Every structure is written in structure tokens, then in C-alpha cells.
Short mmCIF file of C-alpha atoms in Angstrom, two decimals:
data_model
loop_
_atom_site.label_atom_id
_atom_site.label_comp_id
_atom_site.label_asym_id
_atom_site.label_seq_id
_atom_site.Cartn_x
_atom_site.Cartn_y
_atom_site.Cartn_z
CA UNK W 5 118.31 97.20 85.96
CA UNK W 6 122.23 96.91 87.93
CA UNK W 7 123.08 100.77 88.46
CA UNK W 8 123.74 99.97 92.33
CA UNK W 9 126.54 98.13 91.48
CA UNK W 10 128.37 100.38 89.58
CA UNK W 11 129.76 101.43 93.02
CA UNK W 12 132.04 99.95 94.84
CA UNK W 13 130.93 99.34 98.62
CA UNK W 14 128.34 98.48 97.13
CA UNK W 15 129.78 95.71 94.63
CA UNK W 16 132.37 94.29 97.26
CA UNK W 17 129.10 94.34 99.46
CA UNK W 18 126.88 92.07 97.44
CA UNK W 19 130.79 89.70 96.33
CA UNK W 20 130.71 88.60 99.63
CA UNK W 21 127.21 87.88 100.07
CA UNK W 22 126.42 85.37 97.78
CA UNK W 23 128.85 83.94 98.29
CA UNK W 24 127.66 83.86 102.18
CA UNK W 25 123.78 83.87 101.32
CA UNK W 26 124.75 80.17 99.22
CA UNK W 27 126.11 79.22 102.40
CA UNK W 28 123.18 80.01 104.82
CA UNK W 29 120.85 78.43 102.76
CA UNK W 30 122.89 74.98 102.01
CA UNK W 31 123.14 75.00 106.08
CA UNK W 32 118.99 75.60 106.79
CA UNK W 33 118.03 72.40 103.88
CA UNK W 34 120.63 70.78 106.55
CA UNK W 35 119.27 72.30 109.99
CA UNK W 36 115.66 72.04 109.39
CA UNK W 37 116.50 68.04 108.05
CA UNK W 38 118.83 66.76 110.96
CA UNK W 39 116.16 68.29 112.61
CA UNK W 40 113.79 65.70 111.51
CA UNK W 41 116.65 62.87 111.50
CA UNK W 42 117.49 64.02 115.87
CA UNK W 43 112.88 63.57 115.99
CA UNK W 44 111.74 60.85 113.92
CA UNK W 45 110.34 63.18 111.15
CA UNK W 46 108.56 65.00 113.93
CA UNK W 47 106.38 67.81 112.06
CA UNK W 48 106.55 69.25 115.66
CA UNK W 49 109.49 69.19 116.55
CA UNK W 50 110.67 71.20 113.48
CA UNK W 51 108.59 74.11 114.53
CA UNK W 52 109.81 74.11 117.92
CA UNK W 53 113.02 75.47 116.01
CA UNK W 54 112.24 77.63 113.87
CA UNK W 55 110.28 78.89 116.96
CA UNK W 56 113.43 79.10 118.50
CA UNK W 57 115.62 80.41 115.61
CA UNK W 58 112.71 83.18 115.13
CA UNK W 59 112.13 83.64 118.99
CA UNK W 60 115.32 86.52 119.20
CA UNK W 61 113.04 88.79 117.31
CA UNK W 62 110.58 89.76 119.68
CA UNK W 63 113.14 90.98 121.63
CA UNK W 64 116.07 91.19 119.59
CA UNK W 65 114.88 93.23 116.28
CA UNK W 66 114.25 96.51 117.89
CA UNK W 67 116.45 96.95 119.77
CA UNK W 68 119.39 96.51 116.04
CA UNK W 69 117.46 99.37 115.12
CA UNK W 70 118.56 101.84 117.86
CA UNK W 71 122.04 100.12 117.70
CA UNK W 72 122.27 100.94 113.86
CA UNK W 73 120.39 104.92 113.96
CA UNK W 74 123.20 105.39 117.33
CA UNK W 75 125.96 103.00 115.71
CA UNK W 76 129.46 102.72 113.07
CA UNK W 77 127.17 100.20 111.30
CA UNK W 78 129.54 99.31 108.90
CA UNK W 79 131.93 98.39 112.71
CA UNK W 80 128.85 96.52 113.89
CA UNK W 81 128.11 94.73 111.09
CA UNK W 82 131.56 92.86 111.38
CA UNK W 83 131.06 91.40 114.87
CA UNK W 84 127.50 90.44 113.90
CA UNK W 85 128.63 88.45 111.10
CA UNK W 86 131.72 86.32 112.38
CA UNK W 87 129.63 85.64 115.86
CA UNK W 88 127.27 83.78 112.83
CA UNK W 89 129.55 82.33 111.40
CA UNK W 90 130.52 80.24 114.87
CA UNK W 91 127.20 79.71 115.07
CA UNK W 92 128.31 77.26 111.98
CA UNK W 93 130.82 76.33 112.60
CA UNK W 94 129.62 74.85 116.21
CA UNK W 95 127.00 72.49 115.17
CA UNK W 96 129.13 71.42 112.38
CA UNK W 97 131.97 70.70 114.42
CA UNK W 98 129.08 68.70 116.73
CA UNK W 99 127.95 67.30 113.61
CA UNK W 100 131.54 65.83 112.04
CA UNK W 101 131.60 64.35 115.13
CA UNK W 102 128.15 62.59 115.85
CA UNK W 103 127.75 64.08 119.16
CA UNK W 104 125.15 65.95 118.04
CA UNK W 105 121.90 66.28 120.71
CA UNK W 106 118.02 67.66 119.16
CA UNK W 107 119.35 70.49 121.92
CA UNK W 108 122.32 70.84 120.76
CA UNK W 109 120.29 71.35 117.40
CA UNK W 110 117.82 74.06 119.48
CA UNK W 111 120.67 75.71 121.81
CA UNK W 112 122.61 76.68 118.18
CA UNK W 113 119.17 78.18 116.36
CA UNK W 114 118.17 80.20 119.82
CA UNK W 115 122.16 81.90 119.38
CA UNK W 116 121.54 82.08 115.26
CA UNK W 117 119.17 83.42 115.75
CA UNK W 118 119.51 86.12 118.83
CA UNK W 119 123.01 87.67 116.27
CA UNK W 120 120.44 86.85 113.51
CA UNK W 121 117.82 89.58 115.21
CA UNK W 122 120.24 92.33 115.37
CA UNK W 123 121.77 92.01 112.51
CA UNK W 124 118.82 92.49 110.08
CA UNK W 125 117.90 95.34 110.99
CA UNK W 126 121.66 96.58 110.62
CA UNK W 127 122.07 94.84 107.36
CA UNK W 128 119.10 96.09 105.96
CA UNK W 129 119.68 100.27 106.76
CA UNK W 130 123.25 99.61 105.77
CA UNK W 131 122.33 99.54 102.01
CA UNK W 132 121.13 103.37 101.48
CA UNK W 133 124.89 104.69 102.96
CA UNK W 134 126.53 102.12 100.07
CA UNK W 135 124.36 102.76 97.40
CA UNK W 136 122.30 106.68 98.62
CA UNK W 137 118.27 107.41 98.63
CA UNK W 138 118.17 107.85 94.59
CA UNK W 139 119.92 103.95 94.22
CA UNK W 140 118.11 102.29 97.05
CA UNK W 141 115.49 100.49 95.77
CA UNK W 142 117.17 98.78 93.37
CA UNK W 143 120.18 98.22 95.34
CA UNK W 144 116.92 96.94 97.62
CA UNK W 145 115.78 93.93 93.79
CA UNK W 146 119.90 93.47 93.37
CA UNK W 147 119.45 92.00 97.75
CA UNK W 148 116.58 90.33 96.84
CA UNK W 149 118.05 88.46 93.35
CA UNK W 150 121.17 87.56 95.59
CA UNK W 151 119.09 85.86 98.15
CA UNK W 152 116.82 84.30 95.73
CA UNK W 153 119.87 83.21 93.53
CA UNK W 154 121.93 81.89 96.63
CA UNK W 155 117.69 80.18 97.31
CA UNK W 156 118.29 77.77 94.44
CA UNK W 157 121.72 76.83 94.70
CA UNK W 158 122.47 76.61 98.28
CA UNK W 159 119.54 74.28 98.30
CA UNK W 160 120.24 71.89 96.04
CA UNK W 161 123.54 71.68 96.58
CA UNK W 162 123.30 71.01 99.86
CA UNK W 163 120.21 68.00 99.22
CA UNK W 164 122.96 66.63 96.86
CA UNK W 165 125.57 66.90 100.16
CA UNK W 166 123.41 65.90 102.95
CA UNK W 167 123.02 62.30 100.54
CA UNK W 168 126.62 62.12 99.61
CA UNK W 169 128.63 63.10 102.50
CA UNK W 170 125.75 64.06 105.87
CA UNK W 171 124.35 66.75 106.89
CA UNK W 172 127.51 67.99 109.79
CA UNK W 173 129.32 69.43 106.40
CA UNK W 174 126.83 71.82 104.77
CA UNK W 175 126.91 73.23 108.39
CA UNK W 176 130.96 73.64 108.27
CA UNK W 177 131.11 74.64 104.51
CA UNK W 178 129.20 77.42 105.94
CA UNK W 179 131.11 78.78 107.84
CA UNK W 180 133.47 79.04 105.34
CA UNK W 181 131.23 81.26 103.54
CA UNK W 182 131.33 83.81 106.13
CA UNK W 183 134.77 84.59 105.03
CA UNK W 184 133.37 86.19 102.57
CA UNK W 185 130.10 88.14 103.38
CA UNK W 186 133.69 89.72 106.61
CA UNK W 187 136.21 90.04 103.81
CA UNK W 188 133.72 92.42 102.07
CA UNK W 189 133.04 94.52 104.32
CA UNK W 190 136.42 95.20 106.17
CA UNK W 191 137.47 96.12 102.34
CA UNK W 192 135.01 98.94 102.33
CA UNK W 193 135.95 102.45 101.73
CA UNK W 194 134.60 104.08 104.38
CA UNK W 195 134.77 107.47 102.72
CA UNK W 196 132.56 106.64 99.75
CA UNK W 197 129.72 105.94 102.44
CA UNK W 198 126.86 108.02 102.93
CA UNK W 199 126.65 108.03 106.59
CA UNK W 200 125.00 110.61 108.86
CA UNK W 201 125.77 111.96 112.36
CA UNK W 202 125.35 109.03 114.45
CA UNK W 203 121.44 109.36 117.15
CA UNK W 204 123.27 110.47 120.27
CA UNK W 205 122.15 108.02 123.39
CA UNK W 206 118.40 109.05 125.16
CA UNK W 207 115.98 107.69 126.72
CA UNK W 208 112.47 106.97 124.66
CA UNK W 209 114.17 106.59 121.50
CA UNK W 210 112.69 102.21 121.13
CA UNK W 211 109.53 104.24 121.69
CA UNK W 212 110.06 106.93 119.85
CA UNK W 213 110.53 104.73 117.32
CA UNK W 214 107.26 102.49 117.92
CA UNK W 215 105.22 106.24 117.80
CA UNK W 216 106.63 107.03 114.68
CA UNK W 217 104.90 103.51 113.25
CA UNK W 218 101.90 104.55 114.71
CA UNK W 219 101.73 107.83 113.05
CA UNK W 220 101.42 106.74 109.61
CA UNK W 221 99.36 104.85 108.62
CA UNK W 222 100.64 104.12 105.24
CA UNK W 223 103.24 102.47 107.18
CA UNK W 224 100.94 100.45 109.47
CA UNK W 225 99.02 99.27 106.85
CA UNK W 226 102.89 97.05 105.35
CA UNK W 227 103.69 95.68 108.48
CA UNK W 228 100.32 94.47 109.39
CA UNK W 229 99.22 92.32 106.19
CA UNK W 230 103.72 91.73 106.32
CA UNK W 231 102.33 90.64 109.28
CA UNK W 232 99.89 87.94 108.63
CA UNK W 233 100.92 86.96 105.97
CA UNK W 234 105.04 86.55 106.60
CA UNK W 235 103.02 84.23 109.91
CA UNK W 236 100.76 82.17 107.86
CA UNK W 237 101.99 82.06 104.75
CA UNK W 238 105.64 82.28 104.24
CA UNK W 239 106.79 78.71 106.86
CA UNK W 240 108.10 77.73 103.16
CA UNK W 241 111.66 76.67 105.30
CA UNK W 242 108.93 73.36 107.33
CA UNK W 243 105.69 73.37 105.28
CA UNK W 244 108.08 72.15 102.27
CA UNK W 245 110.14 69.84 103.97
CA UNK W 246 106.64 68.80 105.84
CA UNK W 247 104.99 68.51 102.57
CA UNK W 248 108.38 65.72 100.96
CA UNK W 249 109.05 63.66 103.80
CA UNK W 250 105.66 62.68 104.70
CA UNK W 251 103.04 63.46 101.90
CA UNK W 252 105.85 62.35 99.63
CA UNK W 253 107.82 60.10 101.02
CA UNK W 254 110.33 62.13 99.72
CA UNK W 255 114.15 62.30 100.98
CA UNK W 256 116.69 65.39 101.36
CA UNK W 257 116.57 66.25 98.08
CA UNK W 258 113.60 66.11 96.92
CA UNK W 259 112.72 69.00 99.64
CA UNK W 260 116.73 70.40 96.96
CA UNK W 261 114.38 69.92 94.92
CA UNK W 262 110.91 72.13 95.97
CA UNK W 263 112.63 74.73 97.83
CA UNK W 264 114.69 75.49 94.34
CA UNK W 265 111.36 75.66 92.51
CA UNK W 266 110.36 77.94 94.54
CA UNK W 267 113.79 80.27 94.90
CA UNK W 268 113.33 80.15 90.28
CA UNK W 269 109.93 81.45 91.16
CA UNK W 270 111.66 84.80 93.87
CA UNK W 271 114.39 84.90 91.56
CA UNK W 272 112.33 86.50 88.55
CA UNK W 273 110.05 88.37 90.86
CA UNK W 274 113.22 90.39 92.20
CA UNK W 275 114.24 90.86 89.37
CA UNK W 276 111.28 92.09 87.27
CA UNK W 277 111.37 94.51 90.36
CA UNK W 278 114.36 95.54 89.67
CA UNK W 279 113.27 97.30 87.02
CA UNK W 280 110.21 99.69 89.14
CA UNK W 281 111.52 103.05 89.95
CA UNK W 282 108.99 102.99 92.92
CA UNK W 283 106.65 101.02 94.70
CA UNK W 284 103.30 100.64 93.53
CA UNK W 285 100.37 99.79 96.89
CA UNK W 286 98.05 98.01 93.59
CA UNK W 287 100.91 95.79 93.65
CA UNK W 288 101.53 95.02 97.71
CA UNK W 289 97.88 94.55 97.00
CA UNK W 290 97.77 92.58 94.49
CA UNK W 291 100.90 89.94 94.50
CA UNK W 292 99.36 89.33 98.49
CA UNK W 293 95.79 88.39 97.14
CA UNK W 294 97.70 86.34 93.86
CA UNK W 295 100.13 84.45 97.15
CA UNK W 296 97.43 83.79 99.10
CA UNK W 297 94.69 81.99 95.98
CA UNK W 298 99.10 80.08 94.88
CA UNK W 299 99.37 79.04 98.70
CA UNK W 300 96.65 77.06 98.02
CA UNK W 301 96.18 75.76 95.19
CA UNK W 302 99.68 73.85 95.44
CA UNK W 303 99.07 73.09 98.85
CA UNK W 304 96.73 70.28 97.10
CA UNK W 305 98.92 68.76 94.28
CA UNK W 306 98.06 65.00 93.74
CA UNK W 307 101.86 64.48 93.29
CA UNK W 308 105.30 66.12 94.07
CA UNK W 309 106.52 67.27 90.35
CA UNK W 310 103.32 69.33 90.49
CA UNK W 311 103.75 70.69 93.71
CA UNK W 312 107.12 72.06 92.26
CA UNK W 313 106.15 73.90 89.19
CA UNK W 314 103.64 75.49 91.24
CA UNK W 315 106.86 76.75 93.68
CA UNK W 316 107.74 78.50 90.84
CA UNK W 317 104.66 81.34 90.29
CA UNK W 318 104.01 81.20 94.16
CA UNK W 319 107.75 82.49 94.67
CA UNK W 320 107.23 85.60 91.39
CA UNK W 321 104.36 86.25 93.87
CA UNK W 322 105.49 85.99 96.99
CA UNK W 323 109.24 87.94 96.33
CA UNK W 324 107.03 90.93 94.72
CA UNK W 325 105.04 91.85 97.28
CA UNK W 326 108.74 91.22 99.82
CA UNK W 327 110.22 94.09 97.83
CA UNK W 328 107.03 96.29 97.53
CA UNK W 329 106.82 95.96 101.66
CA UNK W 330 111.10 97.23 101.61
CA UNK W 331 111.13 99.30 99.45
CA UNK W 332 108.27 101.41 100.61
CA UNK W 333 108.85 100.85 103.75
CA UNK W 334 112.72 102.38 103.30
CA UNK W 335 111.82 105.22 101.23
CA UNK W 336 109.03 106.89 102.99
CA UNK W 337 111.09 106.53 106.55
CA UNK W 338 113.31 109.96 107.39
CA UNK W 339 116.89 109.06 107.95
CA UNK W 340 117.07 109.34 111.60
CA UNK W 341 113.42 106.95 111.90
CA UNK W 342 115.17 104.57 109.43
CA UNK W 343 117.61 101.71 112.09
CA UNK W 344 114.39 102.26 114.69
CA UNK W 345 111.76 101.52 111.73
CA UNK W 346 113.72 98.31 110.28
CA UNK W 347 113.73 97.02 113.09
CA UNK W 348 110.27 97.60 113.36
CA UNK W 349 109.85 95.48 109.83
CA UNK W 350 111.56 92.73 111.04
CA UNK W 351 109.81 92.67 114.05
CA UNK W 352 106.83 91.68 112.11
CA UNK W 353 108.13 89.78 109.34
CA UNK W 354 109.70 88.09 111.38
CA UNK W 355 108.12 88.01 114.63
CA UNK W 356 105.25 85.93 114.38
CA UNK W 357 107.30 82.88 113.89
CA UNK W 358 107.35 81.52 117.16
CA UNK W 359 103.73 81.24 116.98
CA UNK W 360 103.55 80.11 113.97
CA UNK W 361 106.22 77.92 113.17
CA UNK W 362 104.54 75.73 116.28
CA UNK W 363 100.65 76.20 114.79
CA UNK W 364 102.21 75.40 111.11
CA UNK W 365 103.67 71.97 113.16
CA UNK W 366 100.91 70.71 114.32
CA UNK W 367 98.52 71.49 112.05
CA UNK W 368 101.65 68.85 110.38
CA UNK W 369 101.06 65.62 112.20
CA UNK W 370 97.79 66.01 111.75
CA UNK W 371 98.18 66.53 107.77
CA UNK W 372 100.83 67.66 106.29
CA UNK W 373 99.12 69.75 103.46
CA UNK W 374 96.75 70.93 105.52
CA UNK W 375 99.76 73.70 107.09
CA UNK W 376 100.14 75.53 103.13
CA UNK W 377 97.04 75.25 102.42
CA UNK W 378 95.69 76.89 105.81
CA UNK W 379 98.31 80.01 105.28
CA UNK W 380 97.54 80.42 101.26
CA UNK W 381 93.32 81.21 103.57
CA UNK W 382 94.53 83.25 105.71
CA UNK W 383 96.40 85.44 103.49
CA UNK W 384 94.31 85.83 100.58
CA UNK W 385 91.76 86.75 103.12
CA UNK W 386 93.82 88.99 105.55
CA UNK W 387 94.43 91.04 102.80
CA UNK W 388 91.78 91.40 99.93
CA UNK W 389 90.16 92.42 103.72
CA UNK W 390 93.32 95.26 103.35
CA UNK W 391 92.02 96.04 100.37
CA UNK W 392 88.48 97.10 100.67
CA UNK W 393 89.36 99.20 104.19
CA UNK W 394 92.38 100.71 101.22
CA UNK W 395 89.86 101.60 98.78
CA UNK W 396 87.51 103.09 101.66
CA UNK W 397 89.76 104.90 103.14
CA UNK W 398 90.76 106.11 98.83
CA UNK W 399 94.46 105.13 99.89
CA UNK W 400 95.03 102.51 96.98
CA UNK W 401 96.54 104.38 94.60
CA UNK W 402 100.25 104.48 96.14
CA UNK W 403 101.98 104.96 99.03
CA UNK W 404 103.40 108.33 100.66
CA UNK W 405 106.95 108.02 99.38
CA UNK W 406 107.61 111.85 99.92
CA UNK W 407 109.50 113.00 102.27
CA UNK W 408 108.63 113.87 105.70
CA UNK W 409 109.12 116.75 108.39
CA UNK W 410 110.03 115.30 111.28
CA UNK W 411 108.35 116.15 114.44
CA UNK W 412 109.23 115.99 117.68
CA UNK W 413 107.88 113.33 120.14
CA UNK W 414 105.03 114.34 122.19
CA UNK W 415 104.25 112.70 126.28
CA UNK W 416 101.03 111.39 127.12
CA UNK W 417 100.44 115.34 128.19
CA UNK W 418 100.96 116.18 124.33
CA UNK W 419 104.01 118.31 124.82
CA UNK W 420 107.30 118.20 123.04
CA UNK W 421 109.76 115.80 124.55
CA UNK W 422 113.62 115.60 124.74
CA UNK W 423 115.17 116.13 121.00
CA UNK W 424 116.61 112.63 119.90
CA UNK W 425 119.61 114.06 117.48
CA UNK W 426 119.95 113.37 114.07
CA UNK W 427 121.20 110.15 112.39
CA UNK W 428 120.82 108.69 109.52
CA UNK W 429 121.23 104.86 108.15
CA UNK W 430 118.90 102.96 107.18
CA UNK W 431 118.12 93.40 102.22
CA UNK W 432 118.15 85.38 106.72
CA UNK W 433 120.13 86.20 107.03
CA UNK W 434 116.00 86.41 106.21
CA UNK W 435 113.72 86.94 103.08
CA UNK W 436 114.18 90.31 102.04
#
């Protein structure tokens, strides 16, 4: 289950990640609560903040994938992780000194989103350089385990800290936590990284990645489902805050509790994923359907305790869906395309939030339970639709995992374009 931790560089990376991710989850809770305080509890303001943080994904994530294929991923991560830490430091200073305003939070959400949009595909595609193809599935699952272990610890600490001393100190603690991840990357043994030659800089490389994905029905199926479920069903950073404050009348510690309980489920789901050697399409589709149904049920629970308990199986289904999607994508692509494909994957995973965030915020203004119930309904319907289509096509058994020979790009007339060369490469800070 923990085979990839036997590799020195990955062990060093994981040690820094777990420290930083706890801080990131602390900031996630504190930021949402600060927005609600500055806006007098407006779900729409929370949706705008989410939209600003995820909007850069639409513009930058695919370019982050291009950079991952072109440049030294380790050096890129050192700069990007440092920039994320500086954003947390700035918000913490503004808050602690008492001068923070809602527009400050909006601006820093936008900056944080810009750096994260580039950092995420670089970080995702760096994993295979540390562990190699044989340990990639295991490393993806362990990434998810760390992410969700931090998701349990971080919100719980944040909820208590916010009530005791305020949100500002949470942001400062997150800024300090980035020392761990930056230090871990800095201390890596570069001679042990499994790198390939960087991709030479040429025109059309971004479009080449898009054409590659479009030509692969297996990749398109996974990415379309991820887009709809992530956009409408996985808005827990917002829906749980609305449920805790506006439906059940709770405080920041209530939001922290709900976030912790769903993290218990996602950690369990990631642990189960670490035992699976290869991803299966039946598991991917089945977990999507189960996730949607459970989310609908959780939104109908009459008390906060019952809602929280329902979050545990919701988290298991959600993480099974996410880890299967991530491993399927990474194992199904050629090394020279992995950075760009992961950039596209992060675009569909996060890119719908600028639409889904405000929409769910608007629904939350009408009824606090509506966002989570409607999100579950959309997730269920689109997954069942995809299931029916896959059965008719005969593709439900499992995704294509074998290596394929990369064909040259072709222009509109079908003639080969100039070669791109070869590169290596292949989880917020987002959910893996």
C-alpha cells in the first residue's frame, strides 16, 4: 500500500506536502469564513470568491501543462510554491492588522488562483519523475491520502483557531507551512529523478495537446464526466459553509466539523484506492452514480449531525471517483504529452467553478439545501447517461492503459506538421 514511500525523493516530497496541505486546508476554512463575515453571511459573496480563485484555471492551466513539458518541473515548483506562500502571508498580515476588506480577499483569491492554475499540472506531472510508471498508481493514491488526512486535521484546527484568535493567524500559519514543501523539493536528489529530455519550444504545442485528447474517446469520456461532477457536485468548500451557517445556524467550528467528516470519507476512499493496481471503468462509473445519490440524500438530512455522518460515505465515493480518473488519465498517455494532458485535466476538474460557484451561491440564496441536492442530481444524471453510452459502445469493461505510439500532428488538410520532439513528465493545491 505504501510502496512509493520507499523512494527517497518521493518520501521527502510527501513529508513536505503533508505539512503544507494541513496549512492549505486551514486557510480554505478561514478564507470562506472571513468572506462570510465581511459580507454579512452572503452565499453570493462566497460564490464570487470561489469564482475568482478558480477563474485563472480557464486561462492558465493548459499553459501550465505546456511549461511542465518544456521546463524543469522541480525548479518550477520551487518558485510556484514560494509564490503561494507569499499570498497566504499577505492575507494574514491584512487580517491580523485589521485592515482587510472584501476586495482584498477577492484580489488575493485571484492571485492565488493564478499561481495554483500553473502549479497544479506541474506538480501532478512531476510525480512520475519521482517514482516511475510502476509506482505511479500507488503514488497518486498516497497523494490523495495525504490530501485528505490534511483535510481532516486542517479544518478541525482551523475551526477551533478561528473561534479562539481569529482568521488572520490561520493565514499566517499556512504561510509558514510552505517552508516544508519548498524545503522538501529543494533537498531532493536530482540524479535520482527519472527525467526525459525537455520538449523544445515550438508553436502549436497547446493545440497539439487538445487534438490528442479529442482523438482519444477514452480520455474524452473521463474528462467530460469529471467536468460535470466537479463543477456541480463537488462544491463542498461552499455548500458545507452554507449548510453550517445558514441552514443549521452553526459557527465556524460547525463548518470545520462537516469538512472533517467528509475528509474522513475521502481518506478512506484514497486508502482503498492505494490497494488497486489498475483503474477500471466500472469502478469509475459506479462511484460517480453512488456519489450523486448519496449527495442528494445528505442534502435532505434534517439535522447537522445526520448531514455530517452522510458526508463520510459521500467522501468515499467522491475519492474513489477522483483517484480512478486521475490514474486512468496519467497511465493512458504518452510521456511527451503528459504535462499538457494533465493541464487539460485540471482545466476540466477546476475550470467549471467560475460558473458553478456563483450558480450554487445563487441557489443557496434561495434555499440553503438546494446547491447540494441539485449538485447530486446533476452528478447522477450525467453519469448514468455516460454509462448507457459506454454500454452501447462496448467500452464499459476498462479504460485503455497500454502505451500507444504517438502520431505526428496533422493540419487541416491531413498533412503531418513539424515534429515536437520528446519530453518526460507526468496530486489545493486542490483536490487530486
